[in-house]
PDB file of C-alpha atoms in Angstrom:
ATOM      1  CA  MET A   1      17.461 -25.579 -18.931  1.00  0.00           C
ATOM      2  CA  LYS A   2      19.319 -21.683 -19.341  1.00  0.00           C
ATOM      3  CA  PRO A   3      16.958 -18.544 -19.616  1.00  0.00           C
ATOM      4  CA  ARG A   4      16.793 -17.223 -23.275  1.00  0.00           C
ATOM      5  CA  TYR A   5      16.696 -13.397 -21.838  1.00  0.00           C
ATOM      6  CA  ILE A   6      17.366 -12.391 -18.286  1.00  0.00           C
ATOM      7  CA  ASN A   7      16.497  -8.619 -16.944  1.00  0.00           C
ATOM      8  CA  ARG A   8      17.729  -7.373 -13.899  1.00  0.00           C
ATOM      9  CA  THR A   9      15.361  -4.287 -12.860  1.00  0.00           C
ATOM     10  CA  ASN A  10      15.758  -2.217  -9.803  1.00  0.00           C
ATOM     11  CA  LEU A  11      12.191  -1.544  -9.248  1.00  0.00           C
ATOM     12  CA  THR A  12      11.482   1.739  -7.756  1.00  0.00           C
ATOM     13  CA  LEU A  13       8.122   3.551  -6.762  1.00  0.00           C
ATOM     14  CA  ASP A  14       8.518   6.244  -9.954  1.00  0.00           C
ATOM     15  CA  MET A  15       8.912   3.133 -12.361  1.00  0.00           C
ATOM     16  CA  TYR A  16       6.278   1.076 -10.622  1.00  0.00           C
ATOM     17  CA  SER A  17       3.481   4.093 -10.499  1.00  0.00           C
ATOM     18  CA  GLU A  18       4.717   5.064 -13.957  1.00  0.00           C
ATOM     19  CA  GLY A  19       3.806   1.793 -15.373  1.00  0.00           C
ATOM     20  CA  ILE A  20       0.688   1.210 -13.226  1.00  0.00           C
ATOM     21  CA  ILE A  21      -0.728   4.444 -13.958  1.00  0.00           C
ATOM     22  CA  SER A  22      -0.338   4.095 -17.484  1.00  0.00           C
ATOM     23  CA  SER A  23      -1.618   0.814 -17.813  1.00  0.00           C
ATOM     24  CA  TYR A  24      -4.972   1.486 -16.056  1.00  0.00           C
ATOM     25  CA  LYS A  25      -5.657   4.820 -17.485  1.00  0.00           C
ATOM     26  CA  THR A  26      -5.151   2.643 -21.099  1.00  0.00           C
ATOM     27  CA  SER A  27      -7.094  -0.218 -19.665  1.00  0.00           C
ATOM     28  CA  HIS A  28      -9.852   1.447 -17.682  1.00  0.00           C
ATOM     29  CA  LYS A  29     -10.344   4.473 -20.200  1.00  0.00           C
ATOM     30  CA  MET A  30     -14.192   3.614 -20.818  1.00  0.00           C
ATOM     31  CA  LEU A  31     -14.765   2.928 -17.101  1.00  0.00           C
ATOM     32  CA  ARG A  32     -13.018   6.319 -16.347  1.00  0.00           C
ATOM     33  CA  VAL A  33     -15.032   8.429 -18.904  1.00  0.00           C
ATOM     34  CA  ILE A  34     -18.247   6.820 -17.295  1.00  0.00           C
ATOM     35  CA  SER A  35     -17.779   7.177 -13.976  1.00  0.00           C
ATOM     36  CA  THR A  36     -16.567  10.970 -14.413  1.00  0.00           C
ATOM     37  CA  ALA A  37     -19.745  11.739 -16.599  1.00  0.00           C
ATOM     38  CA  TYR A  38     -21.883  10.108 -13.414  1.00  0.00           C
ATOM     39  CA  ALA A  39     -20.210  12.519 -11.220  1.00  0.00           C
ATOM     40  CA  ILE A  40     -20.834  15.675 -13.180  1.00  0.00           C
ATOM     41  CA  ILE A  41     -24.446  14.285 -13.323  1.00  0.00           C
ATOM     42  CA  MET A  42     -24.374  14.083  -9.574  1.00  0.00           C
ATOM     43  CA  LEU A  43     -22.777  17.092  -9.012  1.00  0.00           C
ATOM     44  CA  PHE A  44     -25.458  18.694 -11.383  1.00  0.00           C
ATOM     45  CA  ILE A  45     -28.310  17.305  -9.446  1.00  0.00           C
ATOM     46  CA  ALA A  46     -26.692  18.713  -6.014  1.00  0.00           C
ATOM     47  CA  PHE A  47     -26.345  22.276  -7.408  1.00  0.00           C
ATOM     48  CA  ALA A  48     -30.418  21.876  -8.270  1.00  0.00           C
ATOM     49  CA  GLY A  49     -31.076  20.782  -5.146  1.00  0.00           C
ATOM     50  CA  PHE A  50     -29.185  23.227  -3.353  1.00  0.00           C
ATOM     51  CA  LEU A  51     -30.890  26.011  -5.598  1.00  0.00           C
ATOM     52  CA  TYR A  52     -34.495  24.717  -5.523  1.00  0.00           C
ATOM     53  CA  PHE A  53     -34.694  22.420  -2.527  1.00  0.00           C
ATOM     54  CA  ASP A  54     -32.950  22.164   0.723  1.00  0.00           C
ATOM     55  CA  TRP A  55     -29.615  22.160   1.188  1.00  0.00           C
ATOM     56  CA  ILE A  56     -29.201  18.906   3.179  1.00  0.00           C
ATOM     57  CA  ILE A  57     -30.844  16.997   0.712  1.00  0.00           C
ATOM     58  CA  CYS A  58     -27.715  18.018  -1.746  1.00  0.00           C
ATOM     59  CA  ILE A  59     -25.029  16.973   0.414  1.00  0.00           C
ATOM     60  CA  PRO A  60     -24.611  13.272  -0.476  1.00  0.00           C
ATOM     61  CA  PHE A  61     -24.914  13.820  -4.098  1.00  0.00           C
ATOM     62  CA  LEU A  62     -22.059  16.798  -3.789  1.00  0.00           C
ATOM     63  CA  VAL A  63     -19.797  14.254  -1.516  1.00  0.00           C
ATOM     64  CA  LEU A  64     -20.337  11.256  -3.700  1.00  0.00           C
ATOM     65  CA  GLY A  65     -19.451  13.170  -6.875  1.00  0.00           C
ATOM     66  CA  LEU A  66     -16.636  14.835  -5.460  1.00  0.00           C
ATOM     67  CA  ALA A  67     -15.500  11.630  -4.362  1.00  0.00           C
ATOM     68  CA  ILE A  68     -15.585   9.718  -8.097  1.00  0.00           C
ATOM     69  CA  ILE A  69     -13.539  12.906  -9.383  1.00  0.00           C
ATOM     70  CA  PHE A  70     -10.857  12.952  -6.660  1.00  0.00           C
ATOM     71  CA  TRP A  71     -10.560   8.705  -7.403  1.00  0.00           C
ATOM     72  CA  ASN A  72     -10.272   9.348 -11.096  1.00  0.00           C
ATOM     73  CA  ILE A  73      -7.531  12.100 -10.413  1.00  0.00           C
ATOM     74  CA  TRP A  74      -5.488  11.137  -7.877  1.00  0.00           C
ATOM     75  CA  GLY A  75      -7.008   7.696  -6.599  1.00  0.00           C
ATOM     76  CA  TYR A  76      -4.473   5.504  -9.045  1.00  0.00           C
ATOM     77  CA  LYS A  77      -1.209   7.355  -7.551  1.00  0.00           C
ATOM     78  CA  TRP A  78      -2.489   7.019  -3.919  1.00  0.00           C
ATOM     79  CA  GLY A  79      -3.013   3.365  -4.733  1.00  0.00           C
ATOM     80  CA  THR A  80      -0.257   2.425  -6.651  1.00  0.00           C
ATOM     81  CA  LYS A  81       2.306   4.159  -3.833  1.00  0.00           C
ATOM     82  CA  LYS A  82       0.041   2.401  -1.190  1.00  0.00           C
ATOM     83  CA  SER A  83       1.178  -0.799  -3.346  1.00  0.00           C
ATOM     84  CA  PHE A  84       4.321  -0.406  -3.665  1.00  0.00           C
ATOM     85  CA  MET A  85       5.173   0.731  -0.359  1.00  0.00           C
ATOM     86  CA  ARG A  86       3.747  -2.757   1.338  1.00  0.00           C
ATOM     87  CA  PHE A  87       6.067  -4.551  -1.533  1.00  0.00           C
ATOM     88  CA  ALA A  88       9.086  -2.415  -0.491  1.00  0.00           C
ATOM     89  CA  LYS A  89       8.253  -3.374   2.990  1.00  0.00           C
ATOM     90  CA  LEU A  90       8.374  -6.979   2.476  1.00  0.00           C
ATOM     91  CA  HIS A  91      11.800  -6.628   1.121  1.00  0.00           C
ATOM     92  CA  SER A  92      13.023  -4.422   3.932  1.00  0.00           C
ATOM     93  CA  SER A  93      13.474  -1.201   1.828  1.00  0.00           C
ATOM     94  CA  HIS A  94      11.332   1.885   1.031  1.00  0.00           C
ATOM     95  CA  TYR A  95      12.860   2.767  -1.836  1.00  0.00           C
ATOM     96  CA  GLN A  96      13.525   0.021  -4.379  1.00  0.00           C
ATOM     97  CA  VAL A  97      13.327  -3.766  -4.811  1.00  0.00           C
ATOM     98  CA  GLU A  98      16.042  -5.767  -6.970  1.00  0.00           C
ATOM     99  CA  MET A  99      13.882  -7.845  -9.358  1.00  0.00           C
ATOM    100  CA  GLU A 100      15.343 -10.642 -11.746  1.00  0.00           C
ATOM    101  CA  TYR A 101      13.539 -11.995 -14.832  1.00  0.00           C
ATOM    102  CA  ARG A 102      14.419 -14.820 -16.476  1.00  0.00           C
ATOM    103  CA  PHE A 103      12.389 -15.350 -19.905  1.00  0.00           C
ATOM    104  CA  TYR A 104      12.405 -18.938 -20.947  1.00  0.00           C
ATOM    105  CA  ASP A 105      10.754 -21.025 -23.689  1.00  0.00           C
ATOM    106  CA  ASP A 106       7.425 -21.569 -21.995  1.00  0.00           C
ATOM    107  CA  ARG A 107       6.945 -19.391 -18.994  1.00  0.00           C
ATOM    108  CA  LEU A 108       8.453 -16.342 -17.456  1.00  0.00           C
ATOM    109  CA  GLU A 109       9.712 -16.413 -13.956  1.00  0.00           C
ATOM    110  CA  GLN A 110      10.272 -13.593 -11.656  1.00  0.00           C
ATOM    111  CA  GLU A 111      12.346 -13.524  -8.331  1.00  0.00           C
ATOM    112  CA  THR A 112      13.228 -11.339  -5.755  1.00  0.00           C
ATOM    113  CA  SER A 113      15.211 -12.109  -2.381  1.00  0.00           C
ATOM    114  CA  LYS A 114      11.875 -12.952  -0.723  1.00  0.00           C
ATOM    115  CA  THR A 115       9.567 -13.831  -3.632  1.00  0.00           C
ATOM    116  CA  GLU A 116       9.222 -16.063  -6.721  1.00  0.00           C
ATOM    117  CA  LEU A 117       6.395 -15.967  -9.501  1.00  0.00           C
ATOM    118  CA  THR A 118       6.192 -18.640 -12.419  1.00  0.00           C
ATOM    119  CA  VAL A 119       3.875 -17.160 -15.023  1.00  0.00           C
ATOM    120  CA  MET A 120       2.899 -19.314 -18.422  1.00  0.00           C
ATOM    121  CA  TYR A 121       3.188 -17.038 -21.708  1.00  0.00           C
ATOM    122  CA  LYS A 122      -0.169 -18.474 -22.485  1.00  0.00           C
ATOM    123  CA  ASP A 123      -1.921 -16.735 -19.435  1.00  0.00           C
ATOM    124  CA  PHE A 124      -0.238 -13.262 -20.379  1.00  0.00           C
ATOM    125  CA  ASP A 125      -3.016 -10.848 -21.692  1.00  0.00           C
ATOM    126  CA  VAL A 126      -1.301  -7.944 -22.878  1.00  0.00           C
ATOM    127  CA  VAL A 127       2.367  -6.510 -22.714  1.00  0.00           C
ATOM    128  CA  TYR A 128       2.480  -2.789 -23.044  1.00  0.00           C
ATOM    129  CA  ILE A 129       5.623  -1.473 -23.979  1.00  0.00           C
ATOM    130  CA  MET A 130       6.068   2.221 -22.418  1.00  0.00           C
ATOM    131  CA  LYS A 131       8.682   4.589 -22.670  1.00  0.00           C
ATOM    132  CA  ASN A 132      11.268   3.308 -20.227  1.00  0.00           C
ATOM    133  CA  SER A 133       9.287   0.262 -19.065  1.00  0.00           C
ATOM    134  CA  MET A 134       7.365  -2.918 -19.912  1.00  0.00           C
ATOM    135  CA  ILE A 135       4.384  -3.905 -18.517  1.00  0.00           C
ATOM    136  CA  ILE A 136       2.904  -7.410 -18.743  1.00  0.00           C
ATOM    137  CA  ILE A 137      -0.519  -7.993 -17.546  1.00  0.00           C
ATOM    138  CA  PHE A 138      -1.530 -11.784 -16.697  1.00  0.00           C
ATOM    139  CA  ASN A 139      -4.855 -12.770 -14.927  1.00  0.00           C
ATOM    140  CA  LYS A 140      -5.642  -9.143 -13.765  1.00  0.00           C
ATOM    141  CA  LYS A 141      -2.028  -8.975 -12.190  1.00  0.00           C
ATOM    142  CA  VAL A 142       0.860  -6.629 -13.432  1.00  0.00           C
ATOM    143  CA  ILE A 143       4.544  -7.070 -14.178  1.00  0.00           C
ATOM    144  CA  VAL A 144       6.541  -3.868 -14.339  1.00  0.00           C
ATOM    145  CA  MET A 145      10.122  -4.161 -15.517  1.00  0.00           C
ATOM    146  CA  ASP A 146      12.910  -1.860 -16.927  1.00  0.00           C
ATOM    147  CA  ARG A 147      13.478  -1.867 -20.597  1.00  0.00           C
ATOM    148  CA  ASN A 148      16.963  -0.757 -20.566  1.00  0.00           C
ATOM    149  CA  SER A 149      17.847  -3.860 -17.977  1.00  0.00           C
ATOM    150  CA  PHE A 150      18.092  -6.786 -20.049  1.00  0.00           C
ATOM    151  CA  VAL A 151      21.462  -8.690 -19.977  1.00  0.00           C
ATOM    152  CA  ASP A 152      23.453  -9.069 -23.376  1.00  0.00           C
ATOM    153  CA  VAL A 153      20.143  -8.460 -25.592  1.00  0.00           C
ATOM    154  CA  SER A 154      18.369  -5.338 -26.391  1.00  0.00           C
ATOM    155  CA  ASP A 155      14.579  -5.129 -25.522  1.00  0.00           C
ATOM    156  CA  THR A 156      13.575  -5.343 -29.221  1.00  0.00           C
ATOM    157  CA  ASN A 157      14.700  -8.928 -29.325  1.00  0.00           C
ATOM    158  CA  VAL A 158      12.655  -9.945 -26.435  1.00  0.00           C
ATOM    159  CA  ILE A 159       9.386  -7.840 -27.836  1.00  0.00           C
ATOM    160  CA  GLU A 160      10.036  -9.923 -30.997  1.00  0.00           C
ATOM    161  CA  PHE A 161      10.248 -12.989 -28.789  1.00  0.00           C
ATOM    162  CA  LEU A 162       6.851 -12.182 -27.202  1.00  0.00           C
ATOM    163  CA  LYS A 163       5.305 -11.558 -30.828  1.00  0.00           C
ATOM    164  CA  GLU A 164       6.290 -15.007 -31.626  1.00  0.00           C
ATOM    165  CA  LYS A 165       4.557 -16.404 -28.965  1.00  0.00           C
ATOM    166  CA  SER A 166       1.508 -14.838 -29.923  1.00  0.00           C
ATOM    167  CA  ILE A 167       0.892 -12.379 -27.322  1.00  0.00           C
ATOM    168  CA  LYS A 168      -0.482  -8.933 -27.653  1.00  0.00           C
ATOM    169  CA  VAL A 169       1.995  -6.518 -27.554  1.00  0.00           C
ATOM    170  CA  ILE A 170       1.082  -2.747 -27.589  1.00  0.00           C
ATOM    171  CA  GLU A 171       3.648   0.064 -28.307  1.00  0.00           C
ATOM    172  CA  SER A 172       2.258   3.128 -25.956  1.00  0.00           C
ATOM    173  CA  LYS A 173       3.161   6.334 -26.310  1.00  0.00           C
ATOM    174  CA  ALA A 174       2.270   7.268 -22.493  1.00  0.00           C
TER     175      ALA A 174
END
């Protein structure tokens, strides 16, 4: 059977980071708000402990509060860079990985020089359409592809195809 659409993406760290971080910021917004509020409360307890009690008591609150805030600001960037570097190293590269995505009537196939992945459309959770990339989330895993790398068709054809398959497609402004 011949694929309906083909996408050839040169996945780079910048594209991967943009897609993953935008996806996490969108999907984990409430978790980030709650954890930041928790960190602020811990920092307040550390400050009050420093003023009214022994300063040794406030050290764990201060460290944990700062660690939570650090993770909310820089943790996603650090984690995605580490993840991409492992994936690129598997493909004997440090800068980019050549990916090919094939859209069939019932499934999506992702292929690189060393890996293959097949995902049924019914397993898709959501598809985020970013400015330059398309993020597909399924079973708590993520596929990032370049919107401008479709062969012989535009990305709007593929987006309409995914909507026909009853997949939740979200246009993101991030």
